[in-house]
Amino acid sequence: MSNIFDIGSSALNSLQRAISTTGNNIANANTDGYSRQDVEFASRTPNRIGGFTFGTGVEVSSVERAYDAFLTQDVRARTSSSSYFESYATTAGQVDNLMADPATSISAAMDRFFASMEAVANSPTSQAERQVMLSEAETLASRFNYVDARLSELAENSNEQMSVYVTDINQYAQDIAQLNVQIVRLEKTPGGSPNDLLDQRDRAIESLAKLVRVDSRVQEDGSINVFTTSGHRLVSQSGAETLRLSPAQQPDGPVRLFVSAPGGADTEISNLSLGGELGAAIDVSLNVIDRARRDIGLLAVGLTETFNTQHEAGDTLNQVAGAEFFTSITPVATASPLNSGTTIVSAVIDDATELTGASYQIDYTDTVVTITNLSTNTTQEINGTTVSIDGLTFTVSPFSNLTDGDRFLVEPTGRAASSMAVAITDTSDIAAANSGGNVGDNRNMLSLINLRDANTLKDGTQSVYDMYNNAVSQVAVDTRSARANADTELSLLQSVTDRRDGITGVNLEEEAANLIRYQQAYQAAAQIITTANDVFDTLLRATSR
């Protein structure tokens, strides 16, 4: 008799769990990241009586979480790619708008400047025309300053975003490590089903993937190891690693990114492909913002130096040799915050036509001083205290025991546009005449006008307009490519997310059908108890006679 009660009781208990799980699915139908849970039933161990085997009821063997590892990994990868290209395209679009907009374009300011020079060439002695030329020159210099300031602002904003991303990545890594500990503990418990914790961990990894592309490996104990695509650990069985940003000397300068393990050495990962929003911020800063600043700076230096050289070859209205028209621009050398303070590095421009627009890194390491072209990544030793490269002469302090590890960033053009300025203030100082020419001579002004179309930049291969148009075109191509990739990745993300949700998501109609099925089974199980009770009462009455 007790066997009938046990069977009915086991059915009631198991179906209660099933109804409870179904209700939990329905309650979390709109919960982000929730995976549908299903109760798995199993027959209890049967009894053998009189040579026959009789069942003893049912039990819940497990509560399974609807999950597809392949689709989950694909969602993470697409999330990372989509956020990367969307972030990249957004920032690149801001640079594109700045450089292509006629209201802020340097090209439009150059048009007006050269047009004012033609007016002076037509009336070399006219103070009014000279004043217009001087005003347009100041406007052109201000336009260079404005564009560089906006690019500097974008670079600074990007650095601030990186700092926020790194903080968030470290927090997610800590959360995943803590969830690992809880999941491992529950996995060791018989019947432990940490489904809700597994969902939380998956959500944390997906949020992490939006910031940096990651790979994951589930371990035998239920924990999960998380790596960047470059192979550096973020989360392991021993805990979470930490990302660290090393700030630049200036707010808009290049930052360095390190991953550090507890008690271990830091590893720099600044130059690795990271993906996600952090990778986009690093890449767009280097490939769009910094390159645009260097190109605009190269244009500023080239125009300044070539214009000054020609201007100094002519005579002013007072029939004296012309002086600098634009203020000469000096390369900027920035020391690392960790330097010893015993070294000095400087650079001067020898020939602006040979400048490439590259920035250079000077390192004091292993008893030698090296210089690296950051555009080509070519490195050479500096023998002595000076070296001439690409139209520049670098002067460095000699190596000593104190200087080991010192580093400098030299930017010949990276900040040049911010320094562009008009040197003369008197319209009579404009050297329109050839040297020794008459007051009304305009031949030097014509030579200055010819600089507009002359190939004076990059070893005589580009004019000032070529330089600017190429810079604008490159940014436009990068922006369009990133936007097209962002649209494609978003479509792929939506597709794979829909497929994953079709497996893991809650279907309310299906859950309602399960609820009715379990309810009917529960009523039938209750009838077993009722029948057993009736049989027991009949037996009692029979034995009491």
mmCIF file of C-alpha atoms in Angstrom, residues 30 75 78 164 203 222 233 257-258 260 319 337 390 403 417 425-426 441 446 479 503:
data_model
loop_
_atom_site.group_PDB
_atom_site.id
_atom_site.type_symbol
_atom_site.label_atom_id
_atom_site.label_comp_id
_atom_site.label_asym_id
_atom_site.label_seq_id
_atom_site.Cartn_x
_atom_site.Cartn_y
_atom_site.Cartn_z
ATOM 1 C CA ASN A 30 10.929 39.307 -21.081
ATOM 2 C CA VAL A 75 26.701 36.135 -30.927
ATOM 3 C CA ARG A 78 29.270 39.465 -33.904
ATOM 4 C CA VAL A 164 35.979 54.202 -19.267
ATOM 5 C CA ARG A 203 25.401 38.150 -20.039
ATOM 6 C CA GLY A 222 32.234 24.430 -14.679
ATOM 7 C CA ARG A 233 44.017 35.999 -20.277
ATOM 8 C CA LEU A 257 47.507 49.637 -22.838
ATOM 9 C CA PHE A 258 48.818 46.867 -20.594
ATOM 10 C CA SER A 260 48.704 42.670 -15.818
ATOM 11 C CA GLN A 319 62.566 97.511 -51.316
ATOM 12 C CA PRO A 337 56.475 60.533 -17.760
ATOM 13 C CA ASP A 390 63.483 62.238 -43.874
ATOM 14 C CA THR A 403 69.046 56.884 -19.218
ATOM 15 C CA ALA A 417 48.897 72.840 -37.588
ATOM 16 C CA THR A 425 51.823 92.458 -39.419
ATOM 17 C CA ASP A 426 52.659 95.300 -41.833
ATOM 18 C CA ASP A 441 57.225 94.539 -59.697
ATOM 19 C CA LEU A 446 53.618 85.268 -59.197
ATOM 20 C CA THR A 479 34.482 56.215 -42.949
ATOM 21 C CA ILE A 503 16.590 28.011 -29.027
#
